[in-house]
XYZ file of C-alpha atoms in Angstrom:
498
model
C 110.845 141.259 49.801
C 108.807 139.590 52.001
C 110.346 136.291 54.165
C 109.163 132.576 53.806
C 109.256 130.335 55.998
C 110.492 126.851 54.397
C 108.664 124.230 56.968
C 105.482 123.920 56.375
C 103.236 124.959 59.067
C 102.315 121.675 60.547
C 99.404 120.294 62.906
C 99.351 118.168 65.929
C 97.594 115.011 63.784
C 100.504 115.040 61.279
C 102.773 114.074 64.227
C 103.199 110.143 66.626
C 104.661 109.709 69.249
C 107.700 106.538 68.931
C 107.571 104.832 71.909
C 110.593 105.014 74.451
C 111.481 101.838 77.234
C 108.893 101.704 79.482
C 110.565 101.395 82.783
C 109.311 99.183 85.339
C 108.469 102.843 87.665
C 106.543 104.054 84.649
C 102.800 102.841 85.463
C 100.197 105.420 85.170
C 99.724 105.788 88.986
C 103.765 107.342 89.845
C 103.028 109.938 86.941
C 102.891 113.583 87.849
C 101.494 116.280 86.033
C 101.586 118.946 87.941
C 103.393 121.598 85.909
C 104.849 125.215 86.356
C 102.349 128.571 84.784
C 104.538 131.471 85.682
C 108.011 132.032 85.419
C 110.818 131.124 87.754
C 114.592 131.248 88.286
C 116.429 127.862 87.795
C 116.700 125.989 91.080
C 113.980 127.717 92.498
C 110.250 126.393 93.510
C 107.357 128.145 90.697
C 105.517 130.353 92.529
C 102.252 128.928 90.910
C 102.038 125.179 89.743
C 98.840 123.637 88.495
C 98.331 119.500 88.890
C 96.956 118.448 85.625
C 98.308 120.516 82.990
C 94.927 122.201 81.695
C 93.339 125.097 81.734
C 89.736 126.774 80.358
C 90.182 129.156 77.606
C 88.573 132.934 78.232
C 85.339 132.013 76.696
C 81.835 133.361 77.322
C 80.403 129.676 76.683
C 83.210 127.832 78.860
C 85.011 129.514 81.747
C 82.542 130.750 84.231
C 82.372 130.241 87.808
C 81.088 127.325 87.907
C 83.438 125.207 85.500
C 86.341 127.356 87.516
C 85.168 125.764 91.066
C 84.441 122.076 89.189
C 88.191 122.457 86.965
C 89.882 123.731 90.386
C 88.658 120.753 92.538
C 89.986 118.745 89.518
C 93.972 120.145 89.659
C 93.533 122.868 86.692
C 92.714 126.069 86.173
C 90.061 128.646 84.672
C 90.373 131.996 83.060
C 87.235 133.582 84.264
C 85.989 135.351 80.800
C 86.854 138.951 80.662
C 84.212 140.265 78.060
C 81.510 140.961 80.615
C 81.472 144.011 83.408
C 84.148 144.472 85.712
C 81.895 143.785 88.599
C 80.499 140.942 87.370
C 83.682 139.317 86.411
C 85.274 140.218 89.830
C 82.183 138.623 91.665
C 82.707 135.653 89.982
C 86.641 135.020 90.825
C 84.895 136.072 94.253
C 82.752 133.025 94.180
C 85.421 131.051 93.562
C 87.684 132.113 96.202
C 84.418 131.703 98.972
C 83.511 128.080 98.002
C 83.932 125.582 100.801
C 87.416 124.567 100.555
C 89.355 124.375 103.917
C 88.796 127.928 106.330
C 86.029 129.607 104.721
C 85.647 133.407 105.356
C 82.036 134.189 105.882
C 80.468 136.611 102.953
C 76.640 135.946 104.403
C 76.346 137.741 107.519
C 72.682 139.212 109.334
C 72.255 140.742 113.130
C 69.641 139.238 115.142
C 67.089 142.485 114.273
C 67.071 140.636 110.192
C 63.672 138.903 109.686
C 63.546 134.899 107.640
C 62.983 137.228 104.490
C 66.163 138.793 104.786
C 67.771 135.168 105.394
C 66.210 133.716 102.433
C 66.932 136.618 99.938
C 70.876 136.098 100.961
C 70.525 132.784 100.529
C 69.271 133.241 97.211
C 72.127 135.753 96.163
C 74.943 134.054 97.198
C 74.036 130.307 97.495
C 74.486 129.815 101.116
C 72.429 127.775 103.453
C 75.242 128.777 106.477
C 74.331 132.058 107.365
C 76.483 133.966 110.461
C 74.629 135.955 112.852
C 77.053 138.952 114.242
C 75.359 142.044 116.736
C 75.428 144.521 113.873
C 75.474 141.798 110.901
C 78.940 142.446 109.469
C 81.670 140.176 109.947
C 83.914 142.932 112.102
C 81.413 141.922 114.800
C 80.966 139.754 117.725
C 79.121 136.483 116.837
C 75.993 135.948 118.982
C 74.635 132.212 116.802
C 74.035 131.127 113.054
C 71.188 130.110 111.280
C 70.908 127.121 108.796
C 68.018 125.607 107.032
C 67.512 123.375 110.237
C 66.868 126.613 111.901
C 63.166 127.902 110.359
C 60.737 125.866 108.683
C 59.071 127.835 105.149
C 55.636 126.166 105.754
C 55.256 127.514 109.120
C 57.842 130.533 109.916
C 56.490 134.129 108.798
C 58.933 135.900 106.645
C 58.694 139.242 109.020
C 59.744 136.725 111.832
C 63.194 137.708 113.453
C 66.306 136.221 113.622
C 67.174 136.151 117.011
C 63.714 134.345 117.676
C 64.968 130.993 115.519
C 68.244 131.154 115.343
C 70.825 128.635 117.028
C 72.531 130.996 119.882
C 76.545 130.867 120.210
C 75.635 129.800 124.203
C 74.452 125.897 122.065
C 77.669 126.268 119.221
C 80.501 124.923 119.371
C 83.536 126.864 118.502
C 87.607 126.490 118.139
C 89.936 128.980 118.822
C 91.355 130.962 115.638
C 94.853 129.059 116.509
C 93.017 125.490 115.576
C 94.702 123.768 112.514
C 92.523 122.461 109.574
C 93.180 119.070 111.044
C 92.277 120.046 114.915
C 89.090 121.594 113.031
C 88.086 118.311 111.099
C 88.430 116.473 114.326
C 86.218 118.584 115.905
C 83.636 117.997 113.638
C 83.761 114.339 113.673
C 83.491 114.506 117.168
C 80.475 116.510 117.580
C 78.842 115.328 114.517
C 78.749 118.757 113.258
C 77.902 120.017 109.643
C 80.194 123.001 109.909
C 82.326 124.271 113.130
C 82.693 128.408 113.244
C 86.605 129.536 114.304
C 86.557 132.909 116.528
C 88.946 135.052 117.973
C 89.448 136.145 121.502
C 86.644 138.738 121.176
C 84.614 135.800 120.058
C 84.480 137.032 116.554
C 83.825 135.075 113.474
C 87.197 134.576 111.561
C 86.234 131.425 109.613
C 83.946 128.719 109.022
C 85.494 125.428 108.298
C 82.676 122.734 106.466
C 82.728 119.262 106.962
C 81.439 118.617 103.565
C 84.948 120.193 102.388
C 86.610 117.462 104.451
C 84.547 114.685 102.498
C 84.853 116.730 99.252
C 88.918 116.827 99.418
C 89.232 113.091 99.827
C 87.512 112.929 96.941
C 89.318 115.422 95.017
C 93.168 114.806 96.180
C 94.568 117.265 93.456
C 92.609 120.018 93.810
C 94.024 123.364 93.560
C 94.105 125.494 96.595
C 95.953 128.461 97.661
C 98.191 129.627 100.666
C 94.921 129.942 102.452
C 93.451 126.594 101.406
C 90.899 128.516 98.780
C 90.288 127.040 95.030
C 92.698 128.753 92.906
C 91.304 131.329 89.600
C 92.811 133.206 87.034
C 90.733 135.624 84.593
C 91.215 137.308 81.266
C 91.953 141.122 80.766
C 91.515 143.421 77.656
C 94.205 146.649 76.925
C 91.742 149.232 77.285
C 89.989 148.624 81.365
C 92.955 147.085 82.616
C 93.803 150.232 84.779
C 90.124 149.789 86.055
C 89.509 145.684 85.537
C 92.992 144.785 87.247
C 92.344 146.288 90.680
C 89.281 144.726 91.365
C 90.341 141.480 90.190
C 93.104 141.498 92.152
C 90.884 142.816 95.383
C 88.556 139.701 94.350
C 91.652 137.278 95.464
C 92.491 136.161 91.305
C 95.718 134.332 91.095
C 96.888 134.720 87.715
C 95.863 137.235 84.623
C 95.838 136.775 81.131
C 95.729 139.663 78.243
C 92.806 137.760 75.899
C 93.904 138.763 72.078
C 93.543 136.644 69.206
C 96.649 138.334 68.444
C 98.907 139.178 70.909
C 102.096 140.799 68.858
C 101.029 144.127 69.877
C 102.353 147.621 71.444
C 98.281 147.651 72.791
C 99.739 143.940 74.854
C 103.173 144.933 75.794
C 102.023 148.390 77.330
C 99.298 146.504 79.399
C 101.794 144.093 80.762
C 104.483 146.452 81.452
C 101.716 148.837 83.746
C 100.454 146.048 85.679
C 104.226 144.856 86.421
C 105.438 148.906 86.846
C 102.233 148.907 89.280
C 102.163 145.867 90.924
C 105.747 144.066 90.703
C 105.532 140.537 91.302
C 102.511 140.670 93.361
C 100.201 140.096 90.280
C 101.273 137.186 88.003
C 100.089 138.056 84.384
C 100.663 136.099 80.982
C 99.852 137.061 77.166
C 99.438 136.393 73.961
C 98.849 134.769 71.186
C 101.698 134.297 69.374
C 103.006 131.950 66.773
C 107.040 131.907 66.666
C 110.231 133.398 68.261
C 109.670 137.055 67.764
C 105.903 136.915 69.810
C 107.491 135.081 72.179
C 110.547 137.577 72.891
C 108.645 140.529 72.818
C 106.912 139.116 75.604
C 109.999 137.960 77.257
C 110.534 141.402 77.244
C 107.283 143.229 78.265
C 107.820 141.146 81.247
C 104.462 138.169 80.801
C 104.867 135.893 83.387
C 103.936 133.118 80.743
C 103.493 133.161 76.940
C 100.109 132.017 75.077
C 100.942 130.441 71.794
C 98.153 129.476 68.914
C 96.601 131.387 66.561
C 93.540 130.355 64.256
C 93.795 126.449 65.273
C 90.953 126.575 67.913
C 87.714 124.883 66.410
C 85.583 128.179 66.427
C 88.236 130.302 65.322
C 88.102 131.416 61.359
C 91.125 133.863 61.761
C 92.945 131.952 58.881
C 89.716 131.759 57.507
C 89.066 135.616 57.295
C 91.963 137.208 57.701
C 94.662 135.359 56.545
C 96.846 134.763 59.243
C 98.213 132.301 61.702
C 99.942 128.763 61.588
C 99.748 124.950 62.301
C 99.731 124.688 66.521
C 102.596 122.392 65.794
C 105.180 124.374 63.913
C 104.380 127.326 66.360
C 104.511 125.556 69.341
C 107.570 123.560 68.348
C 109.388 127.379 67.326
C 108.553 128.801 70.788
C 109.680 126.039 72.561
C 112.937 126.128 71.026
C 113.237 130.329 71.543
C 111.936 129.527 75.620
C 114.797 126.859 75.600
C 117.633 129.127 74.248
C 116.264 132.104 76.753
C 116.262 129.675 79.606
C 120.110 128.367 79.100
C 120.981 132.385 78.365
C 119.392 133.313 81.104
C 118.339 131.007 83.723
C 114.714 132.193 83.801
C 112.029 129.464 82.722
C 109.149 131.016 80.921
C 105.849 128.526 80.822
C 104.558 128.718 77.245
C 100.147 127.658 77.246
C 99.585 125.534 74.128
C 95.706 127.254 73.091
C 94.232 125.725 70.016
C 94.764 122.664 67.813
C 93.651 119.906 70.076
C 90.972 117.588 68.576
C 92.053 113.931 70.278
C 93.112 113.217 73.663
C 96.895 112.252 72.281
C 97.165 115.674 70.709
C 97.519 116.786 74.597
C 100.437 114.416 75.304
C 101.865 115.733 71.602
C 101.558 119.672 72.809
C 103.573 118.341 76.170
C 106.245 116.543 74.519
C 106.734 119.495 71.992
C 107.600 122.297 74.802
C 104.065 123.386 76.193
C 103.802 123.183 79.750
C 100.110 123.522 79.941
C 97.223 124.003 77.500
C 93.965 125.983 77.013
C 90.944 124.317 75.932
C 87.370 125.553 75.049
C 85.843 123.065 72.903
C 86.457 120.354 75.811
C 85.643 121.814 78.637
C 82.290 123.791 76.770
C 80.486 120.256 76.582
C 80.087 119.738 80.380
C 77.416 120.347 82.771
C 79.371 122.784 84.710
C 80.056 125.150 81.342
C 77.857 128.240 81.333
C 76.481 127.366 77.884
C 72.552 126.386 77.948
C 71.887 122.391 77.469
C 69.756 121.785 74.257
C 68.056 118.623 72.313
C 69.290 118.706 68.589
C 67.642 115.608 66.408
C 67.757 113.022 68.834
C 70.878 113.919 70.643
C 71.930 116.545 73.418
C 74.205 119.289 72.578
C 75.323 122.499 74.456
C 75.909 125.998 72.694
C 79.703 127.113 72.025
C 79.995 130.008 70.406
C 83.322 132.213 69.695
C 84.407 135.175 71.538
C 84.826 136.773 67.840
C 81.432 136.118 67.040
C 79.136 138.553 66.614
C 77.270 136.499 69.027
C 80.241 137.399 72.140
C 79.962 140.725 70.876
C 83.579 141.189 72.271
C 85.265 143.864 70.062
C 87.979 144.544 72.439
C 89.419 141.125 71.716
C 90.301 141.932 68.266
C 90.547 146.167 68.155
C 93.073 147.547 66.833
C 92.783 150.732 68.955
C 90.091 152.650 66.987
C 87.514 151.440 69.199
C 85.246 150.423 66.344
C 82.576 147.609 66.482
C 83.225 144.362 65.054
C 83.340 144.858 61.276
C 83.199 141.275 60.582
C 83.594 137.643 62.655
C 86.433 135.382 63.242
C 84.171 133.112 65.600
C 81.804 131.209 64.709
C 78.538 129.981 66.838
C 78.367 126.497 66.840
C 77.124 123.338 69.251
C 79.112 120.574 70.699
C 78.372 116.938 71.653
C 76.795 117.578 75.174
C 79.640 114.825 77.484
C 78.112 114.915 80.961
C 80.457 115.835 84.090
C 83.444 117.306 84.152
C 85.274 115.345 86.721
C 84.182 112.108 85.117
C 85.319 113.146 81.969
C 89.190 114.502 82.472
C 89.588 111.584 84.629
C 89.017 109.834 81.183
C 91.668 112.111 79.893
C 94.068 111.908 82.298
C 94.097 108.582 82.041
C 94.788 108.182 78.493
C 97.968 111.116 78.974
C 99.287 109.305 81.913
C 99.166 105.675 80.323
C 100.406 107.771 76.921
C 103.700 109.135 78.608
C 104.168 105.240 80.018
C 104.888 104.329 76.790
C 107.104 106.845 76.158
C 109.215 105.955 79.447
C 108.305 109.361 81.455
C 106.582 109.978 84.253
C 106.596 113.832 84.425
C 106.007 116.171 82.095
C 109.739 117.240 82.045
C 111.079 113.686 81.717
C 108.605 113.506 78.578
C 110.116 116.656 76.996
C 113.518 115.644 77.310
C 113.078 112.368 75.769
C 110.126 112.493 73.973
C 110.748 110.861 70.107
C 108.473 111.968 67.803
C 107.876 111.354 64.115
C 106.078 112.610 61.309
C 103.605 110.729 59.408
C 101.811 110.266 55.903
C 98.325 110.660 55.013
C 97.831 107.070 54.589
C 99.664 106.252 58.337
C 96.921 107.992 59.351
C 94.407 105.760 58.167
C 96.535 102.779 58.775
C 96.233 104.305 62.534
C 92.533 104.302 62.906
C 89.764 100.999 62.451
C 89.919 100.046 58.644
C 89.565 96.836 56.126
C 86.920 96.155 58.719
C 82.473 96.044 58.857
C 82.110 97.851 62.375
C 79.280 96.593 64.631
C 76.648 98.848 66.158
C 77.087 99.272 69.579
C 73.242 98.850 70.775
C 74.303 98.219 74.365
């Protein structure tokens, strides 16, 4: 017969946190969030940390390149959508990898035989006003000058003009030596006054570029998330039926971290994906899956070998799984289950698998509830889909400002691979819906609102890292009428009108 669970499957609003002593070190600027995404032995450094503990769900109308680049700069992390081509999914981790954080490897490059045309159709394809000027216009070569906007002037210059006629010779640049530290390289460009300072070899060829906008933007942005080589960090979503084809161009594109996207992840189709790319690639490529909802998803994929474990299925707010299909449970319950099953694997056997919390999260508190229960980071479309950096067009709607969000099992995402159950058949019917959201400005402005509320959140529960939180974390269930107790009531609200 069949087996029932006796908790009931349970939601992140039907939970409080009970505050713990709030130490005299527990003020919101000594909290850390910076948390582990791929597995790791006990005692040892993660390979891969993030510094805020969220990351954009593999969404058509959320994780592009842009909100990668703006959530990056920010200390989290995007999954670069995988239901689009292989090449244009790879040139988009590519973009992120090239924008100007720290040495910069040159990907616009002419010879001094290009004409202005030629500079301003590059400049137009891959958005850069810094353009290096090499003898035979690939980067193998020697430099001989760059060009910039300060270089040509569109009113005046004709477009057949040549390069080598306007451009800014390497006998007026100044250089550093390829041995120059980021530092040396900043002080360089103070000194000089320069906008951007090119690093050469000793056959005077470009290696980098290092900006001194990037300088500015860092101090700015003190957690953003760079790599080994002082690029923004990327991940992006994979289906089971291109990875063999999608995997090696990501991976030549510089991604970071994978994902398998399925709205379902307790699969053969998920575990045979994993297991290739680890067979093929070892530890090189880091590579997580899901979903899953308790302790037999999270084993099995313990036991493909996923670097990290999604959990959450039908709890995101365009998701009708439950809806059509029947299946699922509370983000809660599930999240609280595969905690527990990580926590028992982790004493067993010393490994620490991350589990992503993806779904569920309507209020900012729900985040610090996700934390406390066992997640270690969490996926988010909804928020993220309302910024300007989100990929999703900017409309008026009544007399307010939305932007589009739309599921990646609509009909609208078109993304049958998502949800196939091997047949390769079209989507028979939707578990997405197409919706709009509240349109909420910047990003950065925004989840600085956030973090804010998590950090001063976690005060009150006397931690000041996520791992202190989960270890002492008190929570308690509550009633339907706590929850109205917990919001304004017995009260006439006044209209804001300023």
């Amino acid at each position: 017969m069949a087996f029932y669970y006796k908790e009931v499957s349970r939601t992140f609003s039907e939970y409080l946190l009970i505050p713990n002593l709030t130490r005299k070190d527990c003020i919101p600027s000594k909290v850390s969030l910076k948390t582990p995404i791929v597995k790791f032995r006990k005692d040892e450094k993660p390979p891969i940390e993030i510094n805020i503990p969220f990351v954009s769900a593999i969404m058509q109308s959320v994780s592009d390149s842009n909100l990668a680049i703006a959530l990056s700069k920010c200390g989290g992390l995007s999954f670069i959508f995988g239901s689009q081509s292989i090449e244009q999914q790879a040139d988009m981790v590519k973009k992120v990898k090239n924008f100007k954080a720290g040495f910069v490897v040159s990907n616009a490059n002419l010879s001094p035989e290009h004409t202005l045309k030629d500079v301003i159709e590059l400049k137009e394809k891959t958005g850069h006003g810094t353009i290096a000027i090499t003898e035979d216009g690939t980067l193998s070569s020697k430099l001989v000058g760059i060009v910039t906007s300060r270089d040509y002037r569109m009113s005046r210059d004709f477009l057949d003009k040549k390069i080598k006629e306007f451009m800014t010779p390497f006998s007026k640049l100044i250089v550093s030596s390829i041995n120059s530290s980021l530092k040396e390289a900043n002080d360089v460009i103070w000194e000089h006054k320069l906008h951007c300072l090119p690093i050469i070899n000793d056959k005077q060829e470009l290696v980098y570029f290092v900006f001194r906008k990037d300088y500015e933007d860092h101090k700015q942005n003190p957690l953003e998330l760079l790599d080994s080589e002082k690029r923004l960090m990327v991940g992006a979503g994979i289906n089971t039926r291109d990875y063999k084809e999608r995997v090696p161009a990501l991976v030549k594109a510089g991604v970071d971290v994978l994902c398998v996207d399925s709205s379902d992840g307790f699969s053969e189709w998920q575990s045979e994906t994993i297991k290739y790319i680890k067979e093929e690639y070892k530890d090189t490529v880091k590579i997580g899956g899901g979903n899953v909802v308790d302790k037999e998803g999270f084993m099995y994929f313990v036991e493909a070998g996923a670097d990290f474990v999604k959990v959450g299925i039908g709890g995101g707010s365009i998701c009708i799984t439950r809806e059509t299909k029947g299946i699922g449970r509370g983000q809660a319950s599930a999240l609280i289950e595969v905690a527990k099953a990580r926590e028992d694997y982790f004493k067993e056997t010393g490994i620490y698998i991350p589990i992503c919390s993806d779904g569920g999260v309507v209020h900012d508190y729900h985040s610090v509830l996700a934390l406390a229960m066992g997640a270690d980071f969490i996926m988010m479309g909804r928020y993220f889909a309302r910024f300007d950096e989100s990929p999703a067009p900017k409309t008026k709607l009544g007399n307010n400002y939305v932007k589009e969000y739309w599921g990646e099992g609509s009909k609208r995402a078109r993304n049958w691979q998502r949800y196939d159950f091997g047949d390769g058949s079209n989507l028979k019917f939707e578990e997405g819906v197409d919706s709009y959201v509240p349109y909420a400005g910047k990003l950065k402005d925004n989840i600085d609102v956030t973090l804010s509320k998590i950090k001063s959140t976690m005060c009150s529960c006397g931690a000041i890292s996520i791992a202190e939180l989960q270890r002492t974390a008190r929570i308690t269930l509550v009633s339907s009428t706590s929850i109205v107790e917990g919001g304004a009531h017995d009260v006439i609200l006044k209209e804001n009108n300023y």
